[in-house]
C-alpha cells in the first residue's frame, strides 16, 4: 500500500512536470513568434517610411520636371513671334493680303483679303503642308465676297471683287529658332505678305 502511494505520487509529479515542460515549450514558441511578429511589424514600418520618402522624391522630381518644361516653353515662346513672321512670309502665296495677325498663346488668328477662292485654298494647303515644323491644325474660319472699293486699293487690280477671309492655326514648339530661320531664308525676299495699316 505504501508502494502504491509512492507510485501515485511519482506519477502525479511526472504528470505535473510534463505539463510544466510542455507549457514552457509552447511559451517559448509563442515568445519566438511574438519576436518574429514584432520584427516584421518593425520592418513594415521602416518600409512604409521608405515608400513615403520615395513618393516624396518622385513628387519633387515631377515638380522639377514641370519647372524645367515651363522654363523651356518660355524660352521657346520668346522666339515664336519672329518664327511666325518668317513662316508667314514663306507660306503666304501671291494674291493674299493680310489685314491682321493675332496670337493668343499658341493659337494664331489671321484675317485678310484674297483675289480668289483658289488663293485662300492654296494658302490653307501651304499652312497644312509638312514643310513647316512650326504650324499645325490650320482651318478656315469664313470667306465672303466683297466690293474691292471698300477694301485695300492694292487689291483692286482684279476687278471690283475681293474675298474677305479669316483662318486660324496653332504654333508648335519644335525645332530651334536658328533652324527655323535658316529654313525660312529662301523665301524671305518674296513680297507675299502685305499688312494693312
PDB file of N, CA and C in Angstrom, residues 48-129:
ATOM      1  N   UNK A  48       7.396  51.331 -44.903  1.00  0.00           N
ATOM      2  CA  UNK A  48       6.410  52.396 -45.124  1.00  0.00           C
ATOM      3  C   UNK A  48       7.085  53.760 -45.156  1.00  0.00           C
ATOM      4  N   UNK A  49       8.034  53.968 -44.259  1.00  0.00           N
ATOM      5  CA  UNK A  49       8.765  55.237 -44.238  1.00  0.00           C
ATOM      6  C   UNK A  49       9.578  55.412 -45.518  1.00  0.00           C
ATOM      7  N   UNK A  50      10.207  54.327 -45.968  1.00  0.00           N
ATOM      8  CA  UNK A  50      10.988  54.402 -47.203  1.00  0.00           C
ATOM      9  C   UNK A  50      10.090  54.688 -48.402  1.00  0.00           C
ATOM     10  N   UNK A  51       8.905  54.056 -48.410  1.00  0.00           N
ATOM     11  CA  UNK A  51       7.958  54.299 -49.503  1.00  0.00           C
ATOM     12  C   UNK A  51       7.517  55.760 -49.513  1.00  0.00           C
ATOM     13  N   UNK A  52       7.270  56.311 -48.317  1.00  0.00           N
ATOM     14  CA  UNK A  52       6.900  57.722 -48.227  1.00  0.00           C
ATOM     15  C   UNK A  52       8.018  58.612 -48.758  1.00  0.00           C
ATOM     16  N   UNK A  53       9.265  58.267 -48.416  1.00  0.00           N
ATOM     17  CA  UNK A  53      10.402  59.053 -48.891  1.00  0.00           C
ATOM     18  C   UNK A  53      10.520  58.965 -50.411  1.00  0.00           C
ATOM     19  N   UNK A  54      10.318  57.755 -50.952  1.00  0.00           N
ATOM     20  CA  UNK A  54      10.388  57.576 -52.406  1.00  0.00           C
ATOM     21  C   UNK A  54       9.294  58.383 -53.095  1.00  0.00           C
ATOM     22  N   UNK A  55       8.071  58.318 -52.552  1.00  0.00           N
ATOM     23  CA  UNK A  55       6.966  59.086 -53.134  1.00  0.00           C
ATOM     24  C   UNK A  55       7.241  60.583 -53.064  1.00  0.00           C
ATOM     25  N   UNK A  56       7.827  61.013 -51.948  1.00  0.00           N
ATOM     26  CA  UNK A  56       8.172  62.429 -51.815  1.00  0.00           C
ATOM     27  C   UNK A  56       9.228  62.830 -52.841  1.00  0.00           C
ATOM     28  N   UNK A  57      10.224  61.958 -53.046  1.00  0.00           N
ATOM     29  CA  UNK A  57      11.251  62.231 -54.055  1.00  0.00           C
ATOM     30  C   UNK A  57      10.650  62.276 -55.450  1.00  0.00           C
ATOM     31  N   UNK A  58       9.708  61.353 -55.729  1.00  0.00           N
ATOM     32  CA  UNK A  58       9.042  61.353 -57.034  1.00  0.00           C
ATOM     33  C   UNK A  58       8.299  62.667 -57.267  1.00  0.00           C
ATOM     34  N   UNK A  59       7.608  63.140 -56.229  1.00  0.00           N
ATOM     35  CA  UNK A  59       6.888  64.405 -56.352  1.00  0.00           C
ATOM     36  C   UNK A  59       7.853  65.564 -56.592  1.00  0.00           C
ATOM     37  N   UNK A  60       8.989  65.539 -55.888  1.00  0.00           N
ATOM     38  CA  UNK A  60       9.994  66.587 -56.097  1.00  0.00           C
ATOM     39  C   UNK A  60      10.539  66.542 -57.517  1.00  0.00           C
ATOM     40  N   UNK A  61      10.778  65.322 -58.022  1.00  0.00           N
ATOM     41  CA  UNK A  61      11.296  65.175 -59.387  1.00  0.00           C
ATOM     42  C   UNK A  61      10.280  65.678 -60.397  1.00  0.00           C
ATOM     43  N   UNK A  62       8.994  65.316 -60.201  1.00  0.00           N
ATOM     44  CA  UNK A  62       7.943  65.777 -61.114  1.00  0.00           C
ATOM     45  C   UNK A  62       7.831  67.298 -61.082  1.00  0.00           C
ATOM     46  N   UNK A  63       7.951  67.877 -59.891  1.00  0.00           N
ATOM     47  CA  UNK A  63       7.883  69.337 -59.783  1.00  0.00           C
ATOM     48  C   UNK A  63       9.057  69.991 -60.515  1.00  0.00           C
ATOM     49  N   UNK A  64      10.252  69.405 -60.379  1.00  0.00           N
ATOM     50  CA  UNK A  64      11.426  69.937 -61.083  1.00  0.00           C
ATOM     51  C   UNK A  64      11.264  69.808 -62.590  1.00  0.00           C
ATOM     52  N   UNK A  65      10.709  68.663 -63.038  1.00  0.00           N
ATOM     53  CA  UNK A  65      10.467  68.487 -64.471  1.00  0.00           C
ATOM     54  C   UNK A  65       9.472  69.515 -64.988  1.00  0.00           C
ATOM     55  N   UNK A  66       8.424  69.771 -64.197  1.00  0.00           N
ATOM     56  CA  UNK A  66       7.417  70.755 -64.605  1.00  0.00           C
ATOM     57  C   UNK A  66       8.039  72.148 -64.716  1.00  0.00           C
ATOM     58  N   UNK A  67       8.905  72.476 -63.752  1.00  0.00           N
ATOM     59  CA  UNK A  67       9.578  73.777 -63.808  1.00  0.00           C
ATOM     60  C   UNK A  67      10.503  73.862 -65.013  1.00  0.00           C
ATOM     61  N   UNK A  68      11.226  72.770 -65.277  1.00  0.00           N
ATOM     62  CA  UNK A  68      12.128  72.757 -66.422  1.00  0.00           C
ATOM     63  C   UNK A  68      11.345  72.928 -67.717  1.00  0.00           C
ATOM     64  N   UNK A  69      10.207  72.222 -67.827  1.00  0.00           N
ATOM     65  CA  UNK A  69       9.370  72.343 -69.022  1.00  0.00           C
ATOM     66  C   UNK A  69       8.851  73.766 -69.173  1.00  0.00           C
ATOM     67  N   UNK A  70       8.445  74.373 -68.058  1.00  0.00           N
ATOM     68  CA  UNK A  70       7.935  75.744 -68.112  1.00  0.00           C
ATOM     69  C   UNK A  70       9.019  76.710 -68.584  1.00  0.00           C
ATOM     70  N   UNK A  71      10.238  76.527 -68.083  1.00  0.00           N
ATOM     71  CA  UNK A  71      11.349  77.391 -68.499  1.00  0.00           C
ATOM     72  C   UNK A  71      11.654  77.190 -69.980  1.00  0.00           C
ATOM     73  N   UNK A  72      11.673  75.928 -70.432  1.00  0.00           N
ATOM     74  CA  UNK A  72      11.937  75.652 -71.845  1.00  0.00           C
ATOM     75  C   UNK A  72      10.846  76.245 -72.731  1.00  0.00           C
ATOM     76  N   UNK A  73       9.579  76.135 -72.277  1.00  0.00           N
ATOM     77  CA  UNK A  73       8.478  76.711 -73.052  1.00  0.00           C
ATOM     78  C   UNK A  73       8.603  78.228 -73.143  1.00  0.00           C
ATOM     79  N   UNK A  74       8.993  78.858 -72.031  1.00  0.00           N
ATOM     80  CA  UNK A  74       9.167  80.312 -72.048  1.00  0.00           C
ATOM     81  C   UNK A  74      10.280  80.719 -73.009  1.00  0.00           C
ATOM     82  N   UNK A  75      11.383  79.961 -72.985  1.00  0.00           N
ATOM     83  CA  UNK A  75      12.485  80.269 -73.892  1.00  0.00           C
ATOM     84  C   UNK A  75      12.069  80.073 -75.342  1.00  0.00           C
ATOM     85  N   UNK A  76      11.281  79.016 -75.589  1.00  0.00           N
ATOM     86  CA  UNK A  76      10.807  78.752 -76.947  1.00  0.00           C
ATOM     87  C   UNK A  76       9.812  79.813 -77.391  1.00  0.00           C
ATOM     88  N   UNK A  77       8.880  80.176 -76.494  1.00  0.00           N
ATOM     89  CA  UNK A  77       7.849  81.159 -76.845  1.00  0.00           C
ATOM     90  C   UNK A  77       8.441  82.533 -77.123  1.00  0.00           C
ATOM     91  N   UNK A  78       9.585  82.816 -76.540  1.00  0.00           N
ATOM     92  CA  UNK A  78      10.206  84.119 -76.750  1.00  0.00           C
ATOM     93  C   UNK A  78      10.547  84.338 -78.225  1.00  0.00           C
ATOM     94  N   UNK A  79      10.849  83.256 -78.954  1.00  0.00           N
ATOM     95  CA  UNK A  79      11.219  83.365 -80.365  1.00  0.00           C
ATOM     96  C   UNK A  79      10.038  83.170 -81.307  1.00  0.00           C
ATOM     97  N   UNK A  80       8.869  82.805 -80.764  1.00  0.00           N
ATOM     98  CA  UNK A  80       7.742  82.473 -81.633  1.00  0.00           C
ATOM     99  C   UNK A  80       7.277  83.626 -82.526  1.00  0.00           C
ATOM    100  N   UNK A  81       7.200  84.885 -82.053  1.00  0.00           N
ATOM    101  CA  UNK A  81       6.766  85.954 -82.961  1.00  0.00           C
ATOM    102  C   UNK A  81       7.639  86.079 -84.203  1.00  0.00           C
ATOM    103  N   UNK A  82       8.956  86.003 -84.020  1.00  0.00           N
ATOM    104  CA  UNK A  82       9.861  86.073 -85.175  1.00  0.00           C
ATOM    105  C   UNK A  82       9.672  84.875 -86.089  1.00  0.00           C
ATOM    106  N   UNK A  83       9.551  83.696 -85.481  1.00  0.00           N
ATOM    107  CA  UNK A  83       9.337  82.481 -86.270  1.00  0.00           C
ATOM    108  C   UNK A  83       8.028  82.568 -87.031  1.00  0.00           C
ATOM    109  N   UNK A  84       6.985  83.082 -86.376  1.00  0.00           N
ATOM    110  CA  UNK A  84       5.675  83.212 -87.020  1.00  0.00           C
ATOM    111  C   UNK A  84       5.759  84.081 -88.267  1.00  0.00           C
ATOM    112  N   UNK A  85       6.403  85.237 -88.155  1.00  0.00           N
ATOM    113  CA  UNK A  85       6.516  86.126 -89.314  1.00  0.00           C
ATOM    114  C   UNK A  85       7.334  85.481 -90.428  1.00  0.00           C
ATOM    115  N   UNK A  86       8.408  84.794 -90.078  1.00  0.00           N
ATOM    116  CA  UNK A  86       9.211  84.098 -91.087  1.00  0.00           C
ATOM    117  C   UNK A  86       8.381  83.054 -91.825  1.00  0.00           C
ATOM    118  N   UNK A  87       7.587  82.284 -91.072  1.00  0.00           N
ATOM    119  CA  UNK A  87       6.766  81.242 -91.686  1.00  0.00           C
ATOM    120  C   UNK A  87       5.679  81.846 -92.571  1.00  0.00           C
ATOM    121  N   UNK A  88       5.082  82.950 -92.147  1.00  0.00           N
ATOM    122  CA  UNK A  88       4.050  83.587 -92.972  1.00  0.00           C
ATOM    123  C   UNK A  88       4.638  84.120 -94.276  1.00  0.00           C
ATOM    124  N   UNK A  89       5.824  84.706 -94.198  1.00  0.00           N
ATOM    125  CA  UNK A  89       6.493  85.174 -95.420  1.00  0.00           C
ATOM    126  C   UNK A  89       6.731  84.015 -96.375  1.00  0.00           C
ATOM    127  N   UNK A  90       7.128  82.878 -95.819  1.00  0.00           N
ATOM    128  CA  UNK A  90       7.468  81.724 -96.655  1.00  0.00           C
ATOM    129  C   UNK A  90       6.237  81.033 -97.234  1.00  0.00           C
ATOM    130  N   UNK A  91       5.130  81.021 -96.485  1.00  0.00           N
ATOM    131  CA  UNK A  91       3.979  80.199 -96.869  1.00  0.00           C
ATOM    132  C   UNK A  91       2.831  80.980 -97.502  1.00  0.00           C
ATOM    133  N   UNK A  92       2.842  82.305 -97.396  1.00  0.00           N
ATOM    134  CA  UNK A  92       1.731  83.086 -97.953  1.00  0.00           C
ATOM    135  C   UNK A  92       1.920  83.265 -99.456  1.00  0.00           C
ATOM    136  N   UNK A  93       0.947  82.822-100.274  1.00  0.00           N
ATOM    137  CA  UNK A  93       1.091  82.945-101.732  1.00  0.00           C
ATOM    138  C   UNK A  93       0.767  84.360-102.206  1.00  0.00           C
ATOM    139  N   UNK A  94       1.116  84.650-103.464  1.00  0.00           N
ATOM    140  CA  UNK A  94       0.753  85.931-104.058  1.00  0.00           C
ATOM    141  C   UNK A  94      -0.763  85.991-104.203  1.00  0.00           C
ATOM    142  N   UNK A  95      -1.296  87.176-104.103  1.00  0.00           N
ATOM    143  CA  UNK A  95      -2.745  87.327-104.193  1.00  0.00           C
ATOM    144  C   UNK A  95      -3.431  87.258-102.847  1.00  0.00           C
ATOM    145  N   UNK A  96      -2.650  87.097-101.771  1.00  0.00           N
ATOM    146  CA  UNK A  96      -3.180  87.108-100.408  1.00  0.00           C
ATOM    147  C   UNK A  96      -2.640  88.355 -99.708  1.00  0.00           C
ATOM    148  N   UNK A  97      -3.534  89.127 -99.103  1.00  0.00           N
ATOM    149  CA  UNK A  97      -3.144  90.358 -98.425  1.00  0.00           C
ATOM    150  C   UNK A  97      -3.670  90.300 -96.991  1.00  0.00           C
ATOM    151  N   UNK A  98      -2.768  90.236 -96.042  1.00  0.00           N
ATOM    152  CA  UNK A  98      -3.163  90.082 -94.646  1.00  0.00           C
ATOM    153  C   UNK A  98      -3.530  91.424 -94.023  1.00  0.00           C
ATOM    154  N   UNK A  99      -4.649  91.423 -93.281  1.00  0.00           N
ATOM    155  CA  UNK A  99      -5.088  92.621 -92.561  1.00  0.00           C
ATOM    156  C   UNK A  99      -4.633  92.597 -91.110  1.00  0.00           C
ATOM    157  N   UNK A 100      -4.750  91.439 -90.479  1.00  0.00           N
ATOM    158  CA  UNK A 100      -4.410  91.373 -89.053  1.00  0.00           C
ATOM    159  C   UNK A 100      -3.845  90.006 -88.707  1.00  0.00           C
ATOM    160  N   UNK A 101      -2.946  90.001 -87.741  1.00  0.00           N
ATOM    161  CA  UNK A 101      -2.367  88.772 -87.186  1.00  0.00           C
ATOM    162  C   UNK A 101      -2.504  88.865 -85.675  1.00  0.00           C
ATOM    163  N   UNK A 102      -3.232  87.939 -85.095  1.00  0.00           N
ATOM    164  CA  UNK A 102      -3.452  87.961 -83.647  1.00  0.00           C
ATOM    165  C   UNK A 102      -3.025  86.635 -83.049  1.00  0.00           C
ATOM    166  N   UNK A 103      -2.097  86.695 -82.099  1.00  0.00           N
ATOM    167  CA  UNK A 103      -1.599  85.484 -81.440  1.00  0.00           C
ATOM    168  C   UNK A 103      -2.064  85.447 -79.997  1.00  0.00           C
ATOM    169  N   UNK A 104      -2.681  84.342 -79.615  1.00  0.00           N
ATOM    170  CA  UNK A 104      -3.098  84.103 -78.233  1.00  0.00           C
ATOM    171  C   UNK A 104      -2.480  82.787 -77.780  1.00  0.00           C
ATOM    172  N   UNK A 105      -1.381  82.880 -77.053  1.00  0.00           N
ATOM    173  CA  UNK A 105      -0.678  81.656 -76.681  1.00  0.00           C
ATOM    174  C   UNK A 105      -0.076  81.016 -77.920  1.00  0.00           C
ATOM    175  N   UNK A 106      -0.493  79.795 -78.205  1.00  0.00           N
ATOM    176  CA  UNK A 106      -0.014  79.100 -79.406  1.00  0.00           C
ATOM    177  C   UNK A 106      -1.007  79.184 -80.555  1.00  0.00           C
ATOM    178  N   UNK A 107      -2.158  79.808 -80.335  1.00  0.00           N
ATOM    179  CA  UNK A 107      -3.151  79.929 -81.401  1.00  0.00           C
ATOM    180  C   UNK A 107      -2.985  81.258 -82.119  1.00  0.00           C
ATOM    181  N   UNK A 108      -3.069  81.214 -83.463  1.00  0.00           N
ATOM    182  CA  UNK A 108      -2.915  82.407 -84.288  1.00  0.00           C
ATOM    183  C   UNK A 108      -4.159  82.567 -85.150  1.00  0.00           C
ATOM    184  N   UNK A 109      -4.733  83.768 -85.149  1.00  0.00           N
ATOM    185  CA  UNK A 109      -5.880  84.093 -85.996  1.00  0.00           C
ATOM    186  C   UNK A 109      -5.448  85.117 -87.034  1.00  0.00           C
ATOM    187  N   UNK A 110      -5.774  84.834 -88.299  1.00  0.00           N
ATOM    188  CA  UNK A 110      -5.439  85.731 -89.398  1.00  0.00           C
ATOM    189  C   UNK A 110      -6.713  86.213 -90.070  1.00  0.00           C
ATOM    190  N   UNK A 111      -6.716  87.463 -90.526  1.00  0.00           N
ATOM    191  CA  UNK A 111      -7.760  87.966 -91.415  1.00  0.00           C
ATOM    192  C   UNK A 111      -7.076  88.644 -92.588  1.00  0.00           C
ATOM    193  N   UNK A 112      -7.740  88.625 -93.736  1.00  0.00           N
ATOM    194  CA  UNK A 112      -7.137  89.240 -94.902  1.00  0.00           C
ATOM    195  C   UNK A 112      -8.056  89.240 -96.101  1.00  0.00           C
ATOM    196  N   UNK A 113      -7.520  89.705 -97.229  1.00  0.00           N
ATOM    197  CA  UNK A 113      -8.236  89.696 -98.495  1.00  0.00           C
ATOM    198  C   UNK A 113      -7.523  88.755 -99.451  1.00  0.00           C
ATOM    199  N   UNK A 114      -8.293  88.175-100.352  1.00  0.00           N
ATOM    200  CA  UNK A 114      -7.733  87.293-101.380  1.00  0.00           C
ATOM    201  C   UNK A 114      -8.318  87.667-102.728  1.00  0.00           C
ATOM    202  N   UNK A 115      -7.534  87.488-103.778  1.00  0.00           N
ATOM    203  CA  UNK A 115      -8.008  87.780-105.119  1.00  0.00           C
ATOM    204  C   UNK A 115      -9.016  86.746-105.607  1.00  0.00           C
ATOM    205  N   UNK A 116      -8.979  85.535-104.998  1.00  0.00           N
ATOM    206  CA  UNK A 116      -9.918  84.484-105.407  1.00  0.00           C
ATOM    207  C   UNK A 116     -10.016  83.434-104.309  1.00  0.00           C
ATOM    208  N   UNK A 117     -11.059  82.592-104.435  1.00  0.00           N
ATOM    209  CA  UNK A 117     -11.193  81.462-103.507  1.00  0.00           C
ATOM    210  C   UNK A 117     -10.001  80.523-103.612  1.00  0.00           C
ATOM    211  N   UNK A 118      -9.489  80.371-104.840  1.00  0.00           N
ATOM    212  CA  UNK A 118      -8.373  79.458-105.062  1.00  0.00           C
ATOM    213  C   UNK A 118      -7.133  79.892-104.285  1.00  0.00           C
ATOM    214  N   UNK A 119      -6.934  81.213-104.162  1.00  0.00           N
ATOM    215  CA  UNK A 119      -5.782  81.709-103.397  1.00  0.00           C
ATOM    216  C   UNK A 119      -5.898  81.304-101.921  1.00  0.00           C
ATOM    217  N   UNK A 120      -7.109  81.397-101.386  1.00  0.00           N
ATOM    218  CA  UNK A 120      -7.314  81.007 -99.989  1.00  0.00           C
ATOM    219  C   UNK A 120      -7.072  79.512 -99.815  1.00  0.00           C
ATOM    220  N   UNK A 121      -7.571  78.703-100.783  1.00  0.00           N
ATOM    221  CA  UNK A 121      -7.352  77.253-100.714  1.00  0.00           C
ATOM    222  C   UNK A 121      -5.868  76.928-100.769  1.00  0.00           C
ATOM    223  N   UNK A 122      -5.141  77.642-101.637  1.00  0.00           N
ATOM    224  CA  UNK A 122      -3.692  77.428-101.727  1.00  0.00           C
ATOM    225  C   UNK A 122      -3.001  77.806-100.414  1.00  0.00           C
ATOM    226  N   UNK A 123      -3.471  78.876 -99.808  1.00  0.00           N
ATOM    227  CA  UNK A 123      -2.900  79.317 -98.534  1.00  0.00           C
ATOM    228  C   UNK A 123      -3.094  78.257 -97.453  1.00  0.00           C
ATOM    229  N   UNK A 124      -4.304  77.706 -97.383  1.00  0.00           N
ATOM    230  CA  UNK A 124      -4.575  76.657 -96.395  1.00  0.00           C
ATOM    231  C   UNK A 124      -3.709  75.431 -96.644  1.00  0.00           C
ATOM    232  N   UNK A 125      -3.538  75.084 -97.930  1.00  0.00           N
ATOM    233  CA  UNK A 125      -2.680  73.931 -98.247  1.00  0.00           C
ATOM    234  C   UNK A 125      -1.250  74.187 -97.794  1.00  0.00           C
ATOM    235  N   UNK A 126      -0.764  75.394 -98.017  1.00  0.00           N
ATOM    236  CA  UNK A 126       0.598  75.725 -97.590  1.00  0.00           C
ATOM    237  C   UNK A 126       0.748  75.630 -96.070  1.00  0.00           C
ATOM    238  N   UNK A 127      -0.260  76.143 -95.360  1.00  0.00           N
ATOM    239  CA  UNK A 127      -0.188  76.111 -93.898  1.00  0.00           C
ATOM    240  C   UNK A 127      -0.309  74.701 -93.349  1.00  0.00           C
ATOM    241  N   UNK A 128      -1.011  73.833 -94.100  1.00  0.00           N
ATOM    242  CA  UNK A 128      -1.204  72.452 -93.645  1.00  0.00           C
ATOM    243  C   UNK A 128      -0.099  71.517 -94.107  1.00  0.00           C
ATOM    244  N   UNK A 129       0.809  72.014 -94.946  1.00  0.00           N
ATOM    245  CA  UNK A 129       1.843  71.146 -95.502  1.00  0.00           C
ATOM    246  C   UNK A 129       2.838  70.737 -94.429  1.00  0.00           C
TER     247      UNK A 129
END
